[in-house]
CSV table of N, CA and C in Angstrom, one decimal:
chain,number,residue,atom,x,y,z
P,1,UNK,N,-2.1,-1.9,-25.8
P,1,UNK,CA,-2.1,-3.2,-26.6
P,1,UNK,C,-3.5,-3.7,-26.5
P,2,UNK,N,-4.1,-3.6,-27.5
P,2,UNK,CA,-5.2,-4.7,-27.8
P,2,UNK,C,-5.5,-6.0,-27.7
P,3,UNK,N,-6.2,-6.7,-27.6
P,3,UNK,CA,-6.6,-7.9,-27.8
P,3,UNK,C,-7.3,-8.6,-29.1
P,4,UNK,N,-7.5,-9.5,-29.1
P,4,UNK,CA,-8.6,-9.7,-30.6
P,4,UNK,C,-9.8,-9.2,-31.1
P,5,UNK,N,-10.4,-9.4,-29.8
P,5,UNK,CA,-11.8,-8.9,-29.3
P,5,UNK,C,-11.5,-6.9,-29.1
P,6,UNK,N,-10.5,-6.6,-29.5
P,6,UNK,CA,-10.8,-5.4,-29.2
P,6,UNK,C,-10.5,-4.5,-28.0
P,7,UNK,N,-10.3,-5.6,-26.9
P,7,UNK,CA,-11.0,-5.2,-25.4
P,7,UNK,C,-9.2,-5.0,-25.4
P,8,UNK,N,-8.6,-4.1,-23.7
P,8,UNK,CA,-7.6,-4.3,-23.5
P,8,UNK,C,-6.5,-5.5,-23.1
P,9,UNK,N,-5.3,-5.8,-23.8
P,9,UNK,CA,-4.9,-7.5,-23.6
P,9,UNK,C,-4.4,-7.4,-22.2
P,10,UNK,N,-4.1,-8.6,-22.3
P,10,UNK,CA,-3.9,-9.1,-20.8
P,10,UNK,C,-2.2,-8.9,-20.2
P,11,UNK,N,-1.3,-8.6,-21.8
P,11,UNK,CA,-0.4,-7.7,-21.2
P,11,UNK,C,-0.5,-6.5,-20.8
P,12,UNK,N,-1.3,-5.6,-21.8
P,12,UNK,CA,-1.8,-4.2,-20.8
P,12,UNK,C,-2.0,-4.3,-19.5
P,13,UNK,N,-2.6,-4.9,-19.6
P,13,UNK,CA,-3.3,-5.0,-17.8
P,13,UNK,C,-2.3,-5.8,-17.0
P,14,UNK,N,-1.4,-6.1,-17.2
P,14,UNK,CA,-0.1,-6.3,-16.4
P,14,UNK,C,0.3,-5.6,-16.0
P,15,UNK,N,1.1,-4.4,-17.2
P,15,UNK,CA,2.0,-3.7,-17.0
P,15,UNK,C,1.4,-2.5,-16.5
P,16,UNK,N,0.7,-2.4,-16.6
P,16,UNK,CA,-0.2,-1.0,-15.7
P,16,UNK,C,-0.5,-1.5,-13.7
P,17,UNK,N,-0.7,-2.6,-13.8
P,17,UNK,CA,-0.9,-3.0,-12.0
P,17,UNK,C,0.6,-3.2,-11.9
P,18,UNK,N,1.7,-4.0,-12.8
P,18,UNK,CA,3.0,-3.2,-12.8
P,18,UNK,C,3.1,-2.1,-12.1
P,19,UNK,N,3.3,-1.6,-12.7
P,19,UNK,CA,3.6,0.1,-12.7
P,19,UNK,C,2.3,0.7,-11.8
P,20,UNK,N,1.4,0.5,-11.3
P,20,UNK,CA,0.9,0.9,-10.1
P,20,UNK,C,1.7,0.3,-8.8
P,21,UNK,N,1.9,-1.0,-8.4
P,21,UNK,CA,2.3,-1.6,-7.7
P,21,UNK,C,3.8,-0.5,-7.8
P,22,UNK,N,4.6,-0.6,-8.5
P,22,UNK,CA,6.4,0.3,-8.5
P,22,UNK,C,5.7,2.0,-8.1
P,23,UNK,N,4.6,2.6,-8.4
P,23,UNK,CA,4.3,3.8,-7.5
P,23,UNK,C,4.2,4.0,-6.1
P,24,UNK,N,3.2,2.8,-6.2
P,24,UNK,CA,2.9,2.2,-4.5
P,24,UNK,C,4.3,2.8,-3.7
P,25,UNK,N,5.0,1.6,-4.0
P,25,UNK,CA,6.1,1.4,-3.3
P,25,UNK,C,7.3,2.9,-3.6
P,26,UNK,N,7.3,3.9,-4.5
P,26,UNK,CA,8.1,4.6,-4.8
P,26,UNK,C,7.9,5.8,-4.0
P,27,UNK,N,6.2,6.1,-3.8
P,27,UNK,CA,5.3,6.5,-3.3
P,27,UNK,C,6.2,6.8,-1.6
P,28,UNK,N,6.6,5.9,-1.3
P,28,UNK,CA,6.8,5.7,-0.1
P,28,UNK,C,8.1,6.7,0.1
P,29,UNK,N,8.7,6.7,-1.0
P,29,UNK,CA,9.9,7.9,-0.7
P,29,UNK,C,9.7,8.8,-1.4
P,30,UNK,N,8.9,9.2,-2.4
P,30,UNK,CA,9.3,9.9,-3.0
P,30,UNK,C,7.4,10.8,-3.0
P,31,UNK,N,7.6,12.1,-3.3
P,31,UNK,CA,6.4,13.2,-2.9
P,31,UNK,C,5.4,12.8,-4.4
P,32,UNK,N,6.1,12.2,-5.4
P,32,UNK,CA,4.7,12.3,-7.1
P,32,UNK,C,5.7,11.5,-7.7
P,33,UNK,N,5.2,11.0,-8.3
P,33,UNK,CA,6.0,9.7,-9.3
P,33,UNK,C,5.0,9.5,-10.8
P,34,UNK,N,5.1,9.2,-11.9
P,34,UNK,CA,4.9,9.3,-13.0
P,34,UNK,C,3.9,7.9,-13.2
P,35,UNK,N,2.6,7.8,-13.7
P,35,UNK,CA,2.6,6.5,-14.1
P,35,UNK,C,1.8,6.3,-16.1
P,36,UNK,N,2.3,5.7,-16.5
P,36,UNK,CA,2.5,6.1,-18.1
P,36,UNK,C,2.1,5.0,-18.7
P,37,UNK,N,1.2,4.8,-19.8
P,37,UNK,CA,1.2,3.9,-20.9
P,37,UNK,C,0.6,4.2,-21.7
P,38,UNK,N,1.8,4.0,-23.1
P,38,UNK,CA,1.5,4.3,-24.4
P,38,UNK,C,0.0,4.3,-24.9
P,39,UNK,N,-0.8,3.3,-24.5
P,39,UNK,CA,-2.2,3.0,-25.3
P,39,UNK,C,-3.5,2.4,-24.1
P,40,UNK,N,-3.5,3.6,-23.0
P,40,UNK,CA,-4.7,3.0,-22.5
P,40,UNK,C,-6.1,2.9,-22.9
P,41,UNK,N,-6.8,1.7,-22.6
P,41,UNK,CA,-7.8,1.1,-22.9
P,41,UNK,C,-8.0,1.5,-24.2
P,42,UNK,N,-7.2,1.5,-25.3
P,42,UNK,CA,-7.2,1.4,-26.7
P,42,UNK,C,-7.5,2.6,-27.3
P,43,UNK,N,-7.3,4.1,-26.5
P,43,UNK,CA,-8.2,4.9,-26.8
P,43,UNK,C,-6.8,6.4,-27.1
P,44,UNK,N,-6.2,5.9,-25.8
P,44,UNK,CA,-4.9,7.5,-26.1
P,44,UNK,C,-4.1,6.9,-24.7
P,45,UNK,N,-3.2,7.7,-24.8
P,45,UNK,CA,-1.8,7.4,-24.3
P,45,UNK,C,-2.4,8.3,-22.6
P,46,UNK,N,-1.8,7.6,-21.7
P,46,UNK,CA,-2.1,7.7,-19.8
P,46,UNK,C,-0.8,8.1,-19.6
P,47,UNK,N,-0.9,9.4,-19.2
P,47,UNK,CA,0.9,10.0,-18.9
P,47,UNK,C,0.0,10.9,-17.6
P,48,UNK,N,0.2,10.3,-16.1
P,48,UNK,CA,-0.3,11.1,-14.6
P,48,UNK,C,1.0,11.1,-13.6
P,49,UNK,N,0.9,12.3,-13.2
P,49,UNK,CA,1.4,12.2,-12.1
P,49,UNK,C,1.1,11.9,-10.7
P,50,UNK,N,1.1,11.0,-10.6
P,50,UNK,CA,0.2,10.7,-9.1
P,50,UNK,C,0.8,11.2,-7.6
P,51,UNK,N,0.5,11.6,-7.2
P,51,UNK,CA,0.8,12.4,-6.1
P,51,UNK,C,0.6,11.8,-5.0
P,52,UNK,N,1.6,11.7,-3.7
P,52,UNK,CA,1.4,11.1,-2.5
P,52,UNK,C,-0.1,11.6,-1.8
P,53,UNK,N,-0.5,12.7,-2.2
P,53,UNK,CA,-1.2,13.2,-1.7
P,53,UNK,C,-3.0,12.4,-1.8
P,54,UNK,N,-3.2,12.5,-3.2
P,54,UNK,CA,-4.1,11.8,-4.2
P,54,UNK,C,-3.9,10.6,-3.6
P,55,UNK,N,-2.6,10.1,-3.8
P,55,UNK,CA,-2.5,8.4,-3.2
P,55,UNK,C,-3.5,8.2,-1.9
P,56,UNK,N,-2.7,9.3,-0.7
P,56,UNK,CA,-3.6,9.2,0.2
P,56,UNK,C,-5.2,9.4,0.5
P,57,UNK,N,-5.8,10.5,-0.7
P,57,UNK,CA,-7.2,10.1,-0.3
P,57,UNK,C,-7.6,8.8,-1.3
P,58,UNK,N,-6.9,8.2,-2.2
P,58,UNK,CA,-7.4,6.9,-3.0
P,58,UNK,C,-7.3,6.0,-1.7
P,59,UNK,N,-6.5,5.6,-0.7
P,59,UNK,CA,-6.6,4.6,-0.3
P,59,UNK,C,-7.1,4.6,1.3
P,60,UNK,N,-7.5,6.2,1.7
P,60,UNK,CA,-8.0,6.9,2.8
P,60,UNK,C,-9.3,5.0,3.1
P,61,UNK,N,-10.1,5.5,2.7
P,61,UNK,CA,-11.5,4.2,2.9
P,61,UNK,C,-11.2,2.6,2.8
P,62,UNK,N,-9.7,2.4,2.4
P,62,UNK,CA,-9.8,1.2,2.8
P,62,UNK,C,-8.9,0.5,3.8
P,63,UNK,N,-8.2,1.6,4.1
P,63,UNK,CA,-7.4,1.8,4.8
P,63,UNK,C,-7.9,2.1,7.0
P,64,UNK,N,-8.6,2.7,6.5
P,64,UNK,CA,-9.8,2.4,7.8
P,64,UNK,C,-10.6,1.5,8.0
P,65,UNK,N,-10.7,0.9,7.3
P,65,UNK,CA,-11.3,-0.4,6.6
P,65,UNK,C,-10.5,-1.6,7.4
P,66,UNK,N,-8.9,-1.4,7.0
P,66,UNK,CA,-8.5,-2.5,7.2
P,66,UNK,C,-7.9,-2.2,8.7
P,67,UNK,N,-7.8,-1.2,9.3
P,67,UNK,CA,-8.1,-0.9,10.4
P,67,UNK,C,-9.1,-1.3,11.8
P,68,UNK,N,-10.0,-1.5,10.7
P,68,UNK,CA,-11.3,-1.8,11.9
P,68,UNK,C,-10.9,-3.1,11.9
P,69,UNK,N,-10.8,-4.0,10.9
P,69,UNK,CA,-10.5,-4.8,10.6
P,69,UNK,C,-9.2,-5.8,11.6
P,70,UNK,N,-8.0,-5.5,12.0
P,70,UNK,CA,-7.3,-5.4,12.8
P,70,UNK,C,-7.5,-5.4,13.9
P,71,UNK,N,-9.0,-4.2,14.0
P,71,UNK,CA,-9.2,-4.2,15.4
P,71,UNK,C,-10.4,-5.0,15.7
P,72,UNK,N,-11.0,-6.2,15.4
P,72,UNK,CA,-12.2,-6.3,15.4
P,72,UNK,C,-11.1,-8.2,15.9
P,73,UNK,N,-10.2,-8.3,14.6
P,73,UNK,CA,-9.5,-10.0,14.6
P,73,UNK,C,-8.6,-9.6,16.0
P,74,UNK,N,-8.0,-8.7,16.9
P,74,UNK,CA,-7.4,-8.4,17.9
P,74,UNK,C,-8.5,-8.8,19.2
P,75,UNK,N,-9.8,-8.1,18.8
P,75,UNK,CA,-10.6,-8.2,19.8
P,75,UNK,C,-11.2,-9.6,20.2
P,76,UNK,N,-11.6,-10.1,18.9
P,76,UNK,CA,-12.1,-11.1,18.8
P,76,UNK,C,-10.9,-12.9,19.7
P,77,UNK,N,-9.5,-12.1,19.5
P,77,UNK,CA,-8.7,-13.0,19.9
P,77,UNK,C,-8.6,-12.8,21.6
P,78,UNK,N,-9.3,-11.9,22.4
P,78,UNK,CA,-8.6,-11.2,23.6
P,78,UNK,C,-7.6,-10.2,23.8
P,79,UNK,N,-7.1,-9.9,22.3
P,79,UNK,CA,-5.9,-9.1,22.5
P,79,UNK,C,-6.2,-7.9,22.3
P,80,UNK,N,-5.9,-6.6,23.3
P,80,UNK,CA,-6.2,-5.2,23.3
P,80,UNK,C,-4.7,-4.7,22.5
P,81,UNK,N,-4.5,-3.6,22.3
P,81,UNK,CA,-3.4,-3.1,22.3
P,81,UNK,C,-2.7,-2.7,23.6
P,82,UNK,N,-2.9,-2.7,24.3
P,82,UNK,CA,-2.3,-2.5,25.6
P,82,UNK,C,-1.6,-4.2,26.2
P,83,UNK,N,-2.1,-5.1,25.8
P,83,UNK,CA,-1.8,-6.4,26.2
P,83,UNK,C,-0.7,-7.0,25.0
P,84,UNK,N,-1.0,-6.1,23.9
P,84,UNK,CA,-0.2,-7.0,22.7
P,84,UNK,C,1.2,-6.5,23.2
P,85,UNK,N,1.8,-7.8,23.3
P,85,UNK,CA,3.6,-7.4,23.2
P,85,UNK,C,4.0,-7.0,22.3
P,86,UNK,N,4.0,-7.3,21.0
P,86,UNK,CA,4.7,-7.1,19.7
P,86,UNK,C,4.1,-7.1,18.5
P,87,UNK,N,3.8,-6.2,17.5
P,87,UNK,CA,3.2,-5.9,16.4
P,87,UNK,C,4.4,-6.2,15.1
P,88,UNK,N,4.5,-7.2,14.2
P,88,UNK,CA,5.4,-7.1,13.2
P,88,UNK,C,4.8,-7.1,12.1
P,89,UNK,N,5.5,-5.9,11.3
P,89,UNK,CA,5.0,-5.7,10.2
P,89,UNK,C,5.8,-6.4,9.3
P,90,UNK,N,5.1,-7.0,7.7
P,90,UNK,CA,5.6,-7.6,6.3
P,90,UNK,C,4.8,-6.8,4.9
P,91,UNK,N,5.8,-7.6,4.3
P,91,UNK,CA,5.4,-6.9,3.1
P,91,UNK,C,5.4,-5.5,2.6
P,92,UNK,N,5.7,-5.1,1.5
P,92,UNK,CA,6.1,-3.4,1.2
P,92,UNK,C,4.8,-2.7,1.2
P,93,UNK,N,3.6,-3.0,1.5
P,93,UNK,CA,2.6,-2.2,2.1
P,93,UNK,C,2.6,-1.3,2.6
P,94,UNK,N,3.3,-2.1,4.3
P,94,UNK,CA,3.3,-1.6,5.5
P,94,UNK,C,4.7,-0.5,5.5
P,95,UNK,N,5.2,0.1,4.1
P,95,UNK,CA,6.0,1.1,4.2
P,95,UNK,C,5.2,1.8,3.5
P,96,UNK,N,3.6,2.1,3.1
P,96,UNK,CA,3.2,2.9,2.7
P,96,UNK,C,3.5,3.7,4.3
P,97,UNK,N,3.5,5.2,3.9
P,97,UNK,CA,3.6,6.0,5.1
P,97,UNK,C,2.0,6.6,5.6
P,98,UNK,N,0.8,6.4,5.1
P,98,UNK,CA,0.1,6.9,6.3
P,98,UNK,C,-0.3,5.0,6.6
P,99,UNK,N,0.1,4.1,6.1
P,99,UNK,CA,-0.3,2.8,6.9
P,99,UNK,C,0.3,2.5,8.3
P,100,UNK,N,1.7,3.0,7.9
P,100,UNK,CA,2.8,3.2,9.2
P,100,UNK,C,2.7,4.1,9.8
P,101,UNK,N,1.8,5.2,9.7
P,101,UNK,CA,1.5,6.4,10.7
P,101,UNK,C,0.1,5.8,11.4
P,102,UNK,N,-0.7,4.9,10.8
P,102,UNK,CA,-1.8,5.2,11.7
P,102,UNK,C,-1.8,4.0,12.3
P,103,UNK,N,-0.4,2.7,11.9
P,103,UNK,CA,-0.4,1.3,12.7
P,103,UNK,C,0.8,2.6,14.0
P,104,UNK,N,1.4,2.8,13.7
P,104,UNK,CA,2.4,3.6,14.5
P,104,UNK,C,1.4,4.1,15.6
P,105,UNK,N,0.8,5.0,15.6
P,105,UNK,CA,-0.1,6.1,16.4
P,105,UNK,C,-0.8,4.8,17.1
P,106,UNK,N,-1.6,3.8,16.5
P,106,UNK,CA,-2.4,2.9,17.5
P,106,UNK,C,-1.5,2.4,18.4
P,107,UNK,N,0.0,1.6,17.8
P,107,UNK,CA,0.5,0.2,18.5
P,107,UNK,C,1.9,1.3,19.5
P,108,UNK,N,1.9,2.1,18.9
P,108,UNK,CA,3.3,3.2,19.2
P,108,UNK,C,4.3,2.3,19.5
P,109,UNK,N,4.7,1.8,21.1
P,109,UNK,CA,5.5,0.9,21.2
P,109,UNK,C,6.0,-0.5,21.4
P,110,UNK,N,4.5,-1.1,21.0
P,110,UNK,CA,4.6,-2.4,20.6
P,110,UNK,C,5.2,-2.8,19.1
P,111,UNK,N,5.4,-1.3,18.4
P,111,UNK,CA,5.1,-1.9,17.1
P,111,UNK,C,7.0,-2.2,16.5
P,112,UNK,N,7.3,-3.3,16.2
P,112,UNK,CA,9.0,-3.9,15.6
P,112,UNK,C,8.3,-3.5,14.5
P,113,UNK,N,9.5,-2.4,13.8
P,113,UNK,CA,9.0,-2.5,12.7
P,113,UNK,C,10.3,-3.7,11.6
P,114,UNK,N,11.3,-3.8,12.0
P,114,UNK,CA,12.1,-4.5,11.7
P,114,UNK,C,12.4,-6.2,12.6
P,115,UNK,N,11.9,-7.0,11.9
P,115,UNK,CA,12.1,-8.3,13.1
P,115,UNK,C,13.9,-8.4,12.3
P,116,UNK,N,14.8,-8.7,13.9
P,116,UNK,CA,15.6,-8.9,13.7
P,116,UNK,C,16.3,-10.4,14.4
P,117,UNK,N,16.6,-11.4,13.7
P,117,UNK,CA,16.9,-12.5,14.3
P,117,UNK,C,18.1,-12.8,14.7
P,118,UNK,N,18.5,-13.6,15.3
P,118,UNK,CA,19.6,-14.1,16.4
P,118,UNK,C,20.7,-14.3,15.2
P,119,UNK,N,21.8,-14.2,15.2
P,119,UNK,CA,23.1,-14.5,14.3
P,119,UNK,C,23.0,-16.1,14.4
């Protein structure tokens, strides 16, 4: 879908971080998942199969990134991983599977991956 100007509209560009975001997350179970629209950037039709694999070297750099990151706001607080009681994860992110393999491998058994509350 177009715009006036020509340029892609601002429903396109919805429905495509849409439908990246539902890979993301599908991603997480499933080995290649489809991601499709009729008329990208006004030019021909986007029919990929994106691959857990691809996934993982797309988000390999920032993902170490947000890593150092983690480890820099931990340090900065006094908190080692050896000192941290409990690690809880949110958001469907943190069911990407190498996010949870490499928060896993650092925190091992500090890390809840489910907070579960008192009845």
């Amino acid at each position: 879908v177009l715009g006036r100007d020509g340029m892609p509209g601002m429903q396109a560009g919805r429905a495509l971080r849409l439908q990246a975001q539902d890979a993301k997350e599908r991603l997480a179970r499933d080995a290649e998942v489809p991601v499709t629209a009729l008329r990208f950037l006004g030019i021909a039709a986007l029919n990929y199969a994106l691959s857990r694999a691809v996934f993982s070297d797309l988000i390999a750099t920032d993902l170490a990134g947000a890593m150092a990151r983690l480890e820099r706001a931990l340090a900065a607080s006094g908190v080692t991983p050896r000192t941290l009681a409990r690690l809880f994860l949110s958001g469907g992110t943190c069911h990407v599977p190498d996010i949870r393999d490499r928060i896993t491998r650092q925190f091992a058994d500090r890390l809840t991956p489910t907070l579960r509350l008192p009845d």
